[in-house]
């Protein structure tokens, strides 16, 4: 609940394929919210204390404007929807904050692409927040990550049912291409160790291989399932738009590559967290953010959580990560007391 | 040239999409042979001294039997070609060695999948070789690597032009699916550092992004080119068969997971080499091979070459790697002298 002073709001930014259903069952999959480990009564982001806001990003397919938004003829815009950036996504969020009459957010928190949004808030709207927590993210998307996104987009666009983005008009859906895109992305969310530990060379059903092209191995069944499940809940064009927004994200570019310059004047408290086995958004990339904030004179803490769960660790039950979250938010509250404000 | 004693033959085993054109221009691409850095007059594998054999693997598309082999009606077999294993590939090579009247190979050398073939020789045909060099390989394909192969196969099979493998009969070709498969695989051949160093966030043509889905970034143009070029020289069904053979490769499986048992009785000299930034076939996996050979009482040396070029380093101008190759082959020759044999 938003308090009278409107100063207990935490904005949570979701990842590439996330949405606003962070702490309640998903209406399509009926699975628990994607961040129920973190957000709820008594959880690290304690809904007994905080007014938690989470909205679908611009370009998404769960309610915000995006390529599924109807054109004048009532059919989805498809590729006629303009390409959006992380900056656009955050400007839309800022309008939402304005709508609530919130002057300053207690915190902005985001993991993965959500971390990019939190960084965008820090760089360009830091007058509107007291703190920001950036988890498993990057201030500029790496070449390898652009490459993986491009593979996914090519898989979607190679599917003849994509129809140049007009699949809805044609009564088609590029399900096969989008499933391949998801499979390729999903591998990057895990770690080699986690995959080896979880699946190894285990077989799906029998104790013998089929000498064929079925899903002999558990890891194959798992990936095929991930692809199939994703297609049922996500929109192919939104996948193109949101991956593109991430590719374009580069906070340092307007400053000749000097990331610290992007954070000049930041007064909000910042915390950056990475996961040791995350090879999508590495500890090195996250540390670079913390160093740049520090070089800009901002108050920033950094921690690497030891885990073999890869990038997806930020969505899981990781006690050390959750302890760090609680600690940081308590620190922000303590800072308020120090400044003579009520908590 | 094969000498009179027929004891100067080196068998070189190619990787997943390699072929017999290792030291001469490729007939389709007209590019230099894939291992000209290593094989030739005065090179580490010196053709002035050695009779170098390299044949297309069983299941391939450059001359050996595979899914392109004609059926009774003259059209390609497609999926009616039986699934082959690395063991089958090596048995075919052994028949070739028999054909040449070679009793013992001076060495078997292979990188990546070629290293799997070299390991298969070591484990099951070590009476026919004096030495083996295994480069950037694995004795059992990992879960993550099976996952990447499955992504590639799904990309091919998702292409409607694949036609259940009968594209030739239908006058079609799953070019788009195979290109996506190659793009996904290609990323695994490089390292994050190499991609960042080579491409970073560099743009393809202009100094501004297009806010569209073209190949804005150099890394995108590069990957699209890799996909396109691959489709012109390779067969989609062969890609399915050969990736499957690699997935099935597990030397330890028949021994309850005890890899050392696979190498019992090996008398050949062995050398295992890894590359520090190779995340497809890691140093840990290669070291495991060396340890298992050692535990089986075989004479084995191991080295990790420091490089940021990732898996593809084995195909490149890597002086330390080439020095190790020369040193190992000289050592095998010296061992002959020690045993009182002529060199």
XYZ file of C-alpha atoms in Angstrom:
686
model
C 0.000 0.000 0.000
C 1.264 3.455 -0.870
C 1.680 5.463 2.337
C 0.467 9.017 2.803
C 3.873 10.546 2.109
C 4.044 8.410 -1.027
C 7.642 7.545 -0.216
C 7.461 3.781 0.236
C 7.207 2.773 -3.416
C 9.559 0.253 -4.983
C 9.535 -0.117 -8.749
C 10.529 -3.541 -9.991
C 11.667 -3.894 -13.595
C 11.192 -7.257 -15.259
C 13.518 -9.111 -17.604
C 13.257 -9.771 -21.349
C 10.335 -12.169 -21.205
C 8.989 -11.224 -17.800
C 5.859 -9.252 -17.050
C 3.846 -7.610 -14.270
C 2.916 -10.956 -12.693
C 5.870 -10.992 -10.333
C 4.055 -12.002 -7.141
C 0.811 -13.604 -8.264
C -0.037 -16.541 -10.513
C 0.483 -15.928 -14.229
C -2.860 -15.693 -16.042
C -1.666 -17.785 -18.997
C 0.668 -20.362 -17.464
C -0.989 -20.420 -13.995
C 2.522 -20.714 -12.570
C 3.613 -18.702 -9.510
C 4.799 -15.127 -10.099
C 8.346 -14.884 -11.430
C 9.729 -13.161 -8.307
C 7.677 -14.711 -5.511
C 10.994 -15.732 -3.919
C 11.769 -12.039 -3.483
C 8.511 -10.072 -3.321
C 5.755 -10.614 -0.752
C 4.816 -10.327 2.898
C 7.977 -10.787 4.960
C 10.080 -11.353 1.824
C 13.222 -9.319 0.972
C 11.009 -6.816 -0.856
C 8.436 -6.771 1.918
C 4.951 -5.871 0.724
C 4.002 -5.193 4.369
C 6.310 -2.179 4.166
C 6.540 -1.273 0.525
C 4.186 -0.336 -2.267
C 5.517 -2.525 -5.056
C 4.993 -1.433 -8.657
C 5.697 -3.641 -11.628
C 4.455 -2.876 -15.125
C 4.880 -4.614 -18.444
C 7.573 -2.860 -20.501
C 6.793 -0.810 -23.570
C 7.000 -3.185 -26.548
C 5.773 -6.079 -24.408
C 2.779 -8.332 -24.968
C 1.116 -8.404 -21.556
C -0.763 -5.125 -21.618
C 1.622 -2.329 -22.514
C 1.753 -0.844 -25.996
C 3.687 -3.074 -28.341
C 3.508 -4.772 -31.733
C 0.264 -6.460 -30.603
C -1.389 -3.049 -30.183
C -4.213 -2.757 -32.745
C -3.763 -0.661 -35.852
C -6.655 1.452 -37.215
C -8.189 -1.693 -38.707
C -8.240 -3.449 -35.354
C -5.456 -5.907 -36.326
C -2.057 -5.832 -34.563
C 0.436 -3.206 -35.683
C 3.211 -5.775 -36.086
C 6.372 -4.145 -37.416
C 4.514 -0.848 -37.872
C 4.996 -0.405 -34.120
C 8.106 1.786 -33.688
C 11.311 0.257 -32.347
C 11.626 1.216 -28.692
C 14.662 1.624 -26.443
C 15.317 1.009 -22.764
C 15.115 4.794 -22.448
C 11.564 4.727 -23.856
C 10.607 1.927 -21.471
C 11.814 3.978 -18.509
C 10.089 7.169 -19.706
C 6.831 5.187 -19.765
C 7.528 3.997 -16.208
C 8.206 7.568 -15.132
C 4.788 8.593 -16.448
C 3.332 5.801 -14.325
C 5.167 7.116 -11.260
C 3.814 10.596 -12.035
C 0.342 9.089 -12.277
C 0.705 7.716 -8.738
C 1.904 11.129 -7.553
C 5.174 9.650 -6.355
C 7.968 12.193 -6.172
C 10.756 9.813 -5.261
C 10.815 6.032 -5.452
C 12.255 4.334 -2.398
C 14.038 2.014 -4.805
C 14.190 0.789 -8.359
C 15.173 -2.865 -8.600
C 15.797 -4.928 -11.687
C 17.592 -8.077 -12.811
C 18.899 -8.854 -16.292
C 17.120 -6.465 -18.707
C 15.386 -5.100 -15.603
C 18.847 -4.110 -14.392
C 19.307 -2.107 -17.596
C 16.098 -0.225 -16.769
C 17.352 0.393 -13.232
C 20.624 1.724 -14.700
C 18.676 3.968 -17.069
C 16.775 5.336 -14.045
C 20.076 5.955 -12.276
C 21.657 7.681 -15.252
C 18.769 9.823 -16.445
C 16.124 10.072 -13.709
C 18.097 9.876 -10.469
C 16.229 12.867 -9.114
C 13.249 10.521 -8.819
C 14.790 7.750 -6.699
C 16.452 7.196 -3.393
C 18.162 3.983 -4.401
C 18.675 1.464 -7.182
C 19.588 -2.194 -7.183
C 21.045 -3.641 -10.360
C 21.209 -7.425 -10.534
C 23.011 -9.564 -13.151
C 22.963 -6.864 -15.794
C 25.127 -4.706 -18.011
C 25.514 -1.033 -18.925
C 26.091 -1.974 -22.569
C 25.041 -5.187 -24.247
C 28.087 -7.249 -25.254
C 28.892 -8.551 -28.743
C 28.188 -12.130 -27.679
C 24.828 -11.162 -26.234
C 23.869 -9.232 -29.366
C 24.889 -12.385 -31.272
C 22.568 -14.602 -29.234
C 19.710 -12.140 -29.726
C 20.344 -12.024 -33.452
C 20.226 -15.856 -33.590
C 16.826 -15.746 -31.902
C 15.491 -13.046 -34.208
C 16.751 -14.871 -37.279
C 15.043 -18.044 -36.040
C 11.728 -16.156 -35.721
C 12.056 -14.315 -39.021
C 13.135 -17.516 -40.852
C 9.799 -19.082 -39.953
C 7.507 -18.586 -42.987
C 4.574 -18.168 -40.582
C 6.173 -14.976 -39.296
C 4.857 -13.291 -42.470
C 6.984 -10.172 -42.115
C 5.450 -9.670 -38.675
C 1.853 -9.845 -39.930
C 1.160 -13.388 -38.727
C -1.973 -12.315 -36.849
C -3.474 -10.877 -40.013
C -2.735 -14.124 -41.840
C -4.033 -16.383 -39.089
C -0.558 -17.843 -38.608
C 2.040 -17.942 -35.832
C 5.818 -18.499 -36.068
C 5.717 -21.016 -33.222
C 8.586 -23.173 -34.482
C 10.940 -20.260 -35.026
C 10.095 -18.675 -31.674
C 10.613 -22.024 -29.918
C 14.108 -22.334 -31.441
C 14.837 -18.749 -30.345
C 13.790 -19.587 -26.801
C 15.847 -22.772 -26.726
C 18.976 -20.876 -27.778
C 18.305 -18.168 -25.185
C 17.510 -20.647 -22.449
C 20.958 -22.239 -22.643
C 22.472 -18.831 -21.885
C 20.373 -18.542 -18.708
C 21.933 -21.643 -17.173
C 25.553 -22.529 -16.492
C 27.505 -25.400 -17.969
C 27.915 -26.829 -14.457
C 24.203 -26.541 -13.707
C 23.252 -28.266 -16.970
C 25.801 -31.004 -16.359
C 24.581 -31.464 -12.788
C 20.871 -31.336 -13.676
C 20.924 -33.421 -16.879
C 24.399 -34.714 -17.591
C 24.000 -37.326 -20.322
C 20.809 -38.706 -18.767
C 18.315 -40.247 -21.160
C 14.686 -39.163 -21.399
C 12.756 -42.383 -21.257
C 14.572 -45.578 -22.027
C 17.978 -46.816 -20.974
C 19.118 -46.914 -24.586
C 19.520 -44.252 -27.233
C 17.156 -44.458 -30.216
C 19.717 -43.870 -32.980
C 17.351 -41.273 -34.324
C 16.524 -37.592 -33.978
C 13.973 -37.731 -31.162
C 14.634 -36.224 -27.727
C 16.856 -39.064 -26.479
C 18.556 -36.943 -23.848
C 16.827 -35.272 -20.909
C 18.418 -31.974 -21.836
C 16.731 -32.223 -25.253
C 13.268 -32.915 -23.775
C 13.811 -30.067 -21.345
C 14.752 -27.575 -24.055
C 11.910 -28.656 -26.339
C 9.517 -28.165 -23.428
C 10.964 -24.716 -22.697
C 10.502 -23.728 -26.332
C 6.943 -24.999 -26.481
C 5.862 -23.434 -23.175
C 7.317 -20.068 -24.157
C 5.447 -19.940 -27.446
C 2.168 -20.307 -25.559
C 2.743 -17.283 -23.375
C 4.761 -14.843 -25.461
C 4.431 -12.862 -28.674
C 7.010 -13.365 -31.431
C 7.146 -9.708 -32.476
C 7.516 -8.540 -28.867
C 10.517 -10.874 -28.663
C 12.079 -9.034 -31.614
C 11.356 -5.575 -30.162
C 12.557 -6.257 -26.639
C 15.757 -8.050 -27.673
C 16.466 -5.095 -29.973
C 15.987 -2.613 -27.139
C 18.575 -4.563 -25.108
C 21.018 -4.668 -28.048
C 20.770 -0.897 -28.398
C 21.395 -0.289 -24.685
C 24.733 1.442 -24.135
C 24.866 4.044 -21.377
C 28.474 4.920 -22.154
C 28.027 5.642 -25.886
C 26.873 9.279 -25.498
C 29.971 9.875 -23.313
C 32.639 8.595 -25.704
C 32.593 5.208 -23.976
C 33.277 6.690 -20.503
C 30.643 4.943 -18.413
C 31.395 6.984 -15.288
C 30.261 10.117 -17.139
C 26.792 8.562 -17.488
C 26.504 8.526 -13.691
C 27.655 12.091 -12.925
C 25.509 13.671 -10.235
C 23.950 10.423 -9.029
C 22.994 10.894 -5.395
C 20.900 7.747 -5.010
C 22.375 4.775 -3.177
C 23.265 1.953 -5.543
C 23.896 -1.735 -5.163
C 25.174 -4.034 -7.923
C 25.012 -7.816 -7.634
C 26.367 -10.536 -9.905
C 26.324 -14.337 -9.826
C 29.606 -16.219 -10.130
C 28.472 -18.686 -12.833
C 26.488 -16.162 -14.894
C 28.113 -16.061 -18.341
C 25.373 -13.925 -19.943
C 25.961 -10.937 -17.672
C 29.291 -11.690 -16.106
C 30.704 -10.532 -12.801
C 33.260 -8.502 -14.781
C 30.482 -6.539 -16.514
C 28.623 -5.935 -13.267
C 31.806 -4.902 -11.479
C 32.412 -2.395 -14.279
C 29.069 -0.752 -13.429
C 29.977 -0.528 -9.740
C 33.395 0.927 -10.578
C 31.880 3.525 -12.904
C 29.352 4.570 -10.244
C 32.165 4.801 -7.743
C 34.288 6.836 -10.164
C 31.338 9.201 -10.596
C 31.265 9.778 -6.839
C 28.090 7.781 -6.249
C 27.690 5.584 -3.186
C 27.661 2.029 -4.470
C 28.135 -1.428 -3.045
C 28.964 -4.521 -5.068
C 28.741 -8.222 -4.347
C 29.233 -11.424 -6.314
C 27.014 -14.251 -5.102
C 28.630 -17.700 -5.336
C 26.293 -20.073 -7.145
C 26.433 -22.590 -9.979
C 22.948 -21.664 -11.243
C 24.075 -19.224 -13.912
C 22.087 -16.163 -14.926
C 18.761 -17.602 -13.776
C 20.027 -17.512 -10.178
C 18.425 -14.073 -9.826
C 15.000 -15.720 -10.134
C 15.700 -18.517 -7.681
C 15.913 -19.203 -4.011
C 19.404 -17.820 -3.386
C 19.653 -17.020 0.341
C 22.824 -14.935 0.047
C 21.294 -12.793 -2.705
C 18.113 -12.298 -0.690
C 20.143 -11.377 2.408
C 22.002 -8.776 0.339
C 18.681 -7.371 -0.870
C 17.273 -7.061 2.631
C 20.505 -5.512 3.832
C 20.558 -2.928 1.074
C 16.928 -1.880 1.533
C 17.466 -1.633 5.302
C 20.504 0.515 4.557
C 18.423 2.851 2.409
C 15.924 3.148 5.275
C 18.777 3.841 7.739
C 20.075 6.556 5.427
C 16.661 8.205 5.680
C 16.913 8.231 9.488
C 20.429 9.656 9.244
C 19.014 12.450 7.091
C 16.359 13.075 9.730
C 13.511 11.708 7.683
C 10.827 9.444 9.014
C 11.038 5.779 7.960
C 54.382 -40.032 -49.690
C 53.971 -43.365 -47.959
C 57.403 -44.876 -47.344
C 58.337 -48.474 -48.083
C 57.875 -49.607 -44.504
C 54.493 -47.898 -44.546
C 55.195 -46.463 -41.109
C 55.141 -42.722 -41.779
C 51.371 -42.249 -42.095
C 49.487 -39.659 -40.058
C 45.709 -39.797 -40.049
C 44.038 -36.456 -39.486
C 40.422 -36.445 -38.340
C 38.326 -33.412 -39.223
C 35.748 -31.587 -37.103
C 31.955 -31.470 -37.371
C 31.755 -29.493 -40.596
C 35.273 -30.151 -41.882
C 36.264 -32.408 -44.749
C 39.236 -33.904 -46.576
C 40.338 -30.535 -47.964
C 42.678 -29.790 -45.102
C 45.705 -28.602 -47.057
C 44.390 -27.641 -50.475
C 41.758 -25.156 -51.660
C 38.175 -26.173 -50.991
C 36.397 -27.086 -54.252
C 33.179 -25.269 -53.273
C 34.377 -22.223 -51.340
C 37.798 -21.934 -53.048
C 39.169 -20.987 -49.636
C 42.477 -22.413 -48.342
C 42.375 -25.829 -46.676
C 41.084 -25.785 -43.108
C 44.418 -26.891 -41.586
C 46.989 -25.277 -43.877
C 48.426 -23.625 -40.753
C 49.364 -27.101 -39.507
C 49.762 -29.446 -42.482
C 52.240 -28.959 -45.342
C 55.897 -28.876 -46.299
C 57.883 -27.730 -43.258
C 54.697 -27.291 -41.192
C 54.134 -28.990 -37.790
C 52.653 -31.987 -39.625
C 55.404 -32.007 -42.226
C 54.333 -33.506 -45.556
C 58.035 -33.836 -46.472
C 58.242 -36.514 -43.778
C 54.748 -37.859 -43.359
C 52.089 -39.442 -45.524
C 49.042 -37.477 -44.417
C 45.623 -39.103 -44.726
C 42.369 -37.219 -44.256
C 39.010 -38.606 -45.337
C 35.496 -37.262 -45.073
C 33.699 -38.904 -42.134
C 30.932 -41.417 -42.583
C 27.672 -39.460 -42.626
C 29.394 -36.499 -44.279
C 28.531 -34.747 -47.512
C 31.902 -34.444 -49.239
C 32.262 -37.920 -50.674
C 31.745 -40.492 -47.916
C 28.502 -42.386 -47.525
C 25.891 -40.235 -45.852
C 22.303 -39.032 -46.188
C 23.177 -37.652 -49.640
C 24.044 -41.184 -50.852
C 21.527 -42.173 -53.542
C 18.734 -44.582 -52.762
C 17.647 -47.228 -55.307
C 15.754 -44.537 -57.230
C 18.838 -42.376 -57.567
C 17.533 -39.732 -55.125
C 19.321 -39.109 -51.785
C 18.578 -41.500 -48.934
C 17.841 -38.657 -46.534
C 16.743 -40.012 -43.161
C 16.730 -43.573 -44.554
C 20.510 -43.438 -44.095
C 21.234 -45.120 -40.734
C 22.366 -43.017 -37.779
C 26.115 -43.431 -37.412
C 28.415 -43.142 -34.402
C 31.972 -41.972 -33.908
C 32.784 -45.694 -33.619
C 31.377 -46.268 -37.115
C 33.369 -43.328 -38.486
C 36.577 -44.808 -37.083
C 35.824 -48.324 -38.349
C 35.477 -46.808 -41.827
C 38.857 -45.084 -41.370
C 40.394 -48.366 -40.255
C 39.232 -49.994 -43.490
C 40.941 -47.168 -45.335
C 44.179 -47.817 -43.420
C 43.854 -51.514 -44.286
C 43.404 -50.530 -47.924
C 46.720 -48.668 -47.802
C 48.361 -51.729 -46.195
C 49.358 -49.666 -43.172
C 49.897 -51.778 -40.068
C 50.495 -48.931 -37.629
C 49.801 -45.245 -38.060
C 52.610 -42.981 -36.897
C 49.919 -40.780 -35.391
C 46.233 -40.028 -35.324
C 45.527 -36.331 -34.827
C 42.181 -34.628 -34.419
C 40.645 -31.439 -33.033
C 37.090 -30.966 -31.759
C 35.019 -33.863 -33.171
C 38.271 -35.038 -34.784
C 39.613 -35.403 -31.250
C 36.702 -37.711 -30.466
C 37.751 -39.872 -33.403
C 41.357 -39.851 -32.152
C 40.082 -40.922 -28.706
C 38.030 -43.699 -30.297
C 41.203 -44.906 -32.067
C 43.050 -44.827 -28.735
C 40.335 -46.701 -26.896
C 39.423 -49.351 -29.467
C 42.149 -49.590 -32.104
C 45.339 -48.719 -30.228
C 47.097 -51.724 -31.755
C 47.079 -49.770 -35.011
C 48.799 -46.564 -33.860
C 52.009 -45.366 -32.329
C 50.581 -42.118 -31.057
C 47.511 -39.939 -30.825
C 47.023 -36.221 -30.401
C 43.694 -35.023 -29.078
C 43.005 -31.299 -29.399
C 40.134 -29.309 -27.848
C 37.860 -32.310 -27.484
C 35.957 -34.450 -25.011
C 35.545 -38.121 -24.141
C 31.835 -37.592 -23.606
C 29.735 -34.810 -25.034
C 28.465 -32.499 -22.276
C 24.836 -31.570 -21.567
C 25.415 -28.004 -22.762
C 26.964 -29.209 -26.003
C 24.115 -31.642 -26.630
C 21.812 -28.664 -25.997
C 23.515 -26.514 -28.624
C 23.355 -29.378 -31.131
C 19.674 -29.889 -30.406
C 19.032 -26.168 -31.020
C 20.718 -26.520 -34.412
C 18.790 -29.645 -35.329
C 15.494 -28.081 -34.270
C 16.302 -25.022 -36.396
C 16.852 -27.281 -39.433
C 13.828 -29.489 -38.796
C 11.598 -26.436 -38.119
C 12.269 -25.219 -41.650
C 9.325 -26.391 -43.791
C 11.738 -26.872 -46.681
C 13.453 -29.655 -44.734
C 10.520 -31.893 -45.740
C 11.302 -34.644 -43.243
C 14.773 -34.886 -44.760
C 13.510 -35.329 -48.314
C 14.217 -31.786 -49.496
C 16.194 -33.019 -52.491
C 13.266 -35.046 -53.720
C 11.025 -32.001 -53.387
C 13.423 -29.579 -55.020
C 13.737 -27.626 -51.777
C 16.490 -26.824 -49.274
C 16.194 -25.788 -45.581
C 18.680 -22.975 -46.088
C 17.159 -20.640 -43.493
C 17.022 -23.273 -40.760
C 20.545 -24.481 -41.450
C 21.835 -20.901 -41.433
C 20.304 -20.336 -37.979
C 21.864 -23.617 -36.805
C 25.267 -22.475 -38.030
C 24.902 -19.060 -36.390
C 24.140 -20.650 -33.022
C 27.053 -23.055 -33.396
C 29.431 -20.361 -34.556
C 29.052 -18.374 -31.345
C 30.254 -21.422 -29.413
C 33.429 -21.564 -31.526
C 34.534 -18.111 -30.414
C 35.119 -16.670 -26.959
C 33.294 -13.774 -25.362
C 36.600 -11.885 -25.212
C 37.356 -12.568 -28.884
C 33.885 -11.412 -29.960
C 34.143 -8.305 -27.815
C 37.623 -7.553 -29.151
C 36.728 -8.272 -32.795
C 33.287 -6.649 -32.942
C 32.414 -5.002 -29.660
C 29.359 -2.844 -30.352
C 30.721 -1.726 -33.728
C 28.143 -0.841 -36.352
C 28.031 -2.405 -39.803
C 27.757 0.519 -42.142
C 26.589 3.784 -40.727
C 27.458 5.585 -37.546
C 23.868 5.380 -36.357
C 21.596 2.464 -35.550
C 18.609 1.969 -37.870
C 15.947 1.378 -35.193
C 14.954 -1.689 -37.180
C 15.772 -5.367 -37.519
C 18.536 -5.211 -40.105
C 22.145 -6.131 -39.337
C 23.009 -2.877 -37.544
C 25.895 -4.394 -35.624
C 29.029 -5.885 -37.192
C 28.557 -9.038 -35.160
C 25.139 -9.464 -36.792
C 26.489 -9.048 -40.348
C 29.280 -11.460 -39.502
C 26.923 -14.137 -38.173
C 24.509 -13.745 -41.082
C 27.442 -14.163 -43.455
C 28.634 -17.269 -41.581
C 25.165 -18.781 -41.838
C 24.836 -18.022 -45.528
C 28.305 -19.262 -46.471
C 27.796 -22.504 -44.548
C 24.536 -23.305 -46.313
C 26.346 -23.136 -49.658
C 28.922 -25.758 -48.752
C 27.178 -28.165 -46.387
C 24.259 -30.565 -46.376
C 21.476 -30.087 -43.829
C 20.925 -33.801 -43.203
C 24.654 -34.418 -42.754
C 24.544 -31.717 -40.092
C 21.873 -33.704 -38.247
C 23.766 -36.993 -38.522
C 27.177 -35.709 -37.508
C 25.930 -33.645 -34.549
C 24.047 -36.768 -33.412
C 27.180 -38.898 -33.615
C 28.933 -36.380 -31.356
C 26.017 -36.343 -28.888
C 26.167 -40.119 -28.630
C 29.924 -40.138 -28.007
C 30.708 -41.336 -24.487
C 33.785 -43.514 -24.072
C 33.134 -44.013 -20.378
C 29.542 -45.259 -20.650
C 30.390 -48.933 -21.312
C 32.631 -48.832 -18.213
C 30.111 -47.539 -15.702
C 31.372 -43.990 -16.196
C 35.016 -44.885 -15.411
C 36.841 -43.247 -18.296
C 40.215 -44.757 -17.342
C 38.801 -48.223 -18.037
C 38.235 -47.190 -21.664
C 41.987 -46.705 -22.026
C 43.220 -49.972 -20.450
C 46.109 -51.463 -22.418
C 46.867 -48.295 -24.408
C 50.531 -48.410 -25.362
C 50.490 -45.533 -27.845
C 51.908 -42.180 -26.796
C 49.196 -39.606 -26.241
C 49.077 -35.834 -26.112
C 46.054 -33.777 -25.094
C 45.842 -30.053 -25.747
C 43.232 -27.497 -24.719
C 42.812 -23.762 -25.241
C 42.276 -21.512 -22.235
C 39.264 -19.584 -23.626
C 37.549 -22.617 -25.232
C 34.142 -22.943 -23.549
C 32.831 -25.594 -25.944
C 35.467 -28.173 -25.013
C 36.943 -26.784 -21.842
C 40.373 -27.301 -20.353
C 38.687 -29.227 -17.523
C 37.226 -31.743 -19.985
C 40.516 -32.149 -21.824
C 42.429 -32.528 -18.585
C 40.003 -35.257 -17.584
C 41.037 -37.211 -20.692
C 44.722 -36.829 -19.834
C 44.093 -37.917 -16.241
C 42.127 -40.971 -17.349
C 44.887 -41.986 -19.777
C 47.402 -41.503 -17.007
C 45.281 -43.542 -14.600
C 45.155 -46.308 -17.212
C 48.953 -46.386 -17.270
C 49.282 -44.775 -20.696
C 52.011 -42.270 -21.421
C 50.293 -38.955 -21.891
C 51.243 -35.304 -21.904
C 48.817 -32.430 -21.450
C 49.053 -28.726 -22.170
C 46.686 -25.773 -22.055
C 47.501 -23.126 -24.643
C 46.822 -19.569 -23.484
C 44.712 -17.774 -26.071
C 41.577 -15.654 -26.223
C 40.440 -17.176 -29.526
C 38.108 -19.767 -28.047
C 37.503 -23.187 -29.589
C 38.444 -22.070 -33.105
C 42.022 -21.507 -31.897
C 42.831 -25.045 -33.049
C 42.296 -23.934 -36.669
C 44.353 -20.765 -36.374
C 47.904 -19.568 -36.335
C 48.711 -20.398 -32.706
C 52.527 -20.665 -32.417
C 52.507 -22.337 -28.999
C 50.062 -25.001 -30.197
C 52.112 -25.644 -33.319
C 55.307 -25.883 -31.255
C 53.614 -28.460 -29.020
C 52.576 -30.453 -32.109
C 56.088 -30.479 -33.524
C 57.507 -31.405 -30.144
C 55.089 -34.278 -29.683
C 55.671 -35.743 -33.164
C 59.457 -35.428 -32.673
C 58.998 -37.240 -29.366
C 57.173 -40.081 -31.084
C 60.043 -40.332 -33.585
C 62.580 -40.314 -30.727
C 60.645 -43.109 -29.041
C 61.130 -45.152 -32.200
C 64.885 -44.644 -32.017
C 64.850 -45.647 -28.352
C 63.063 -48.839 -29.356
C 65.765 -49.467 -31.993
C 63.507 -48.754 -34.923
C 64.532 -46.698 -37.886
C 63.007 -43.245 -38.161
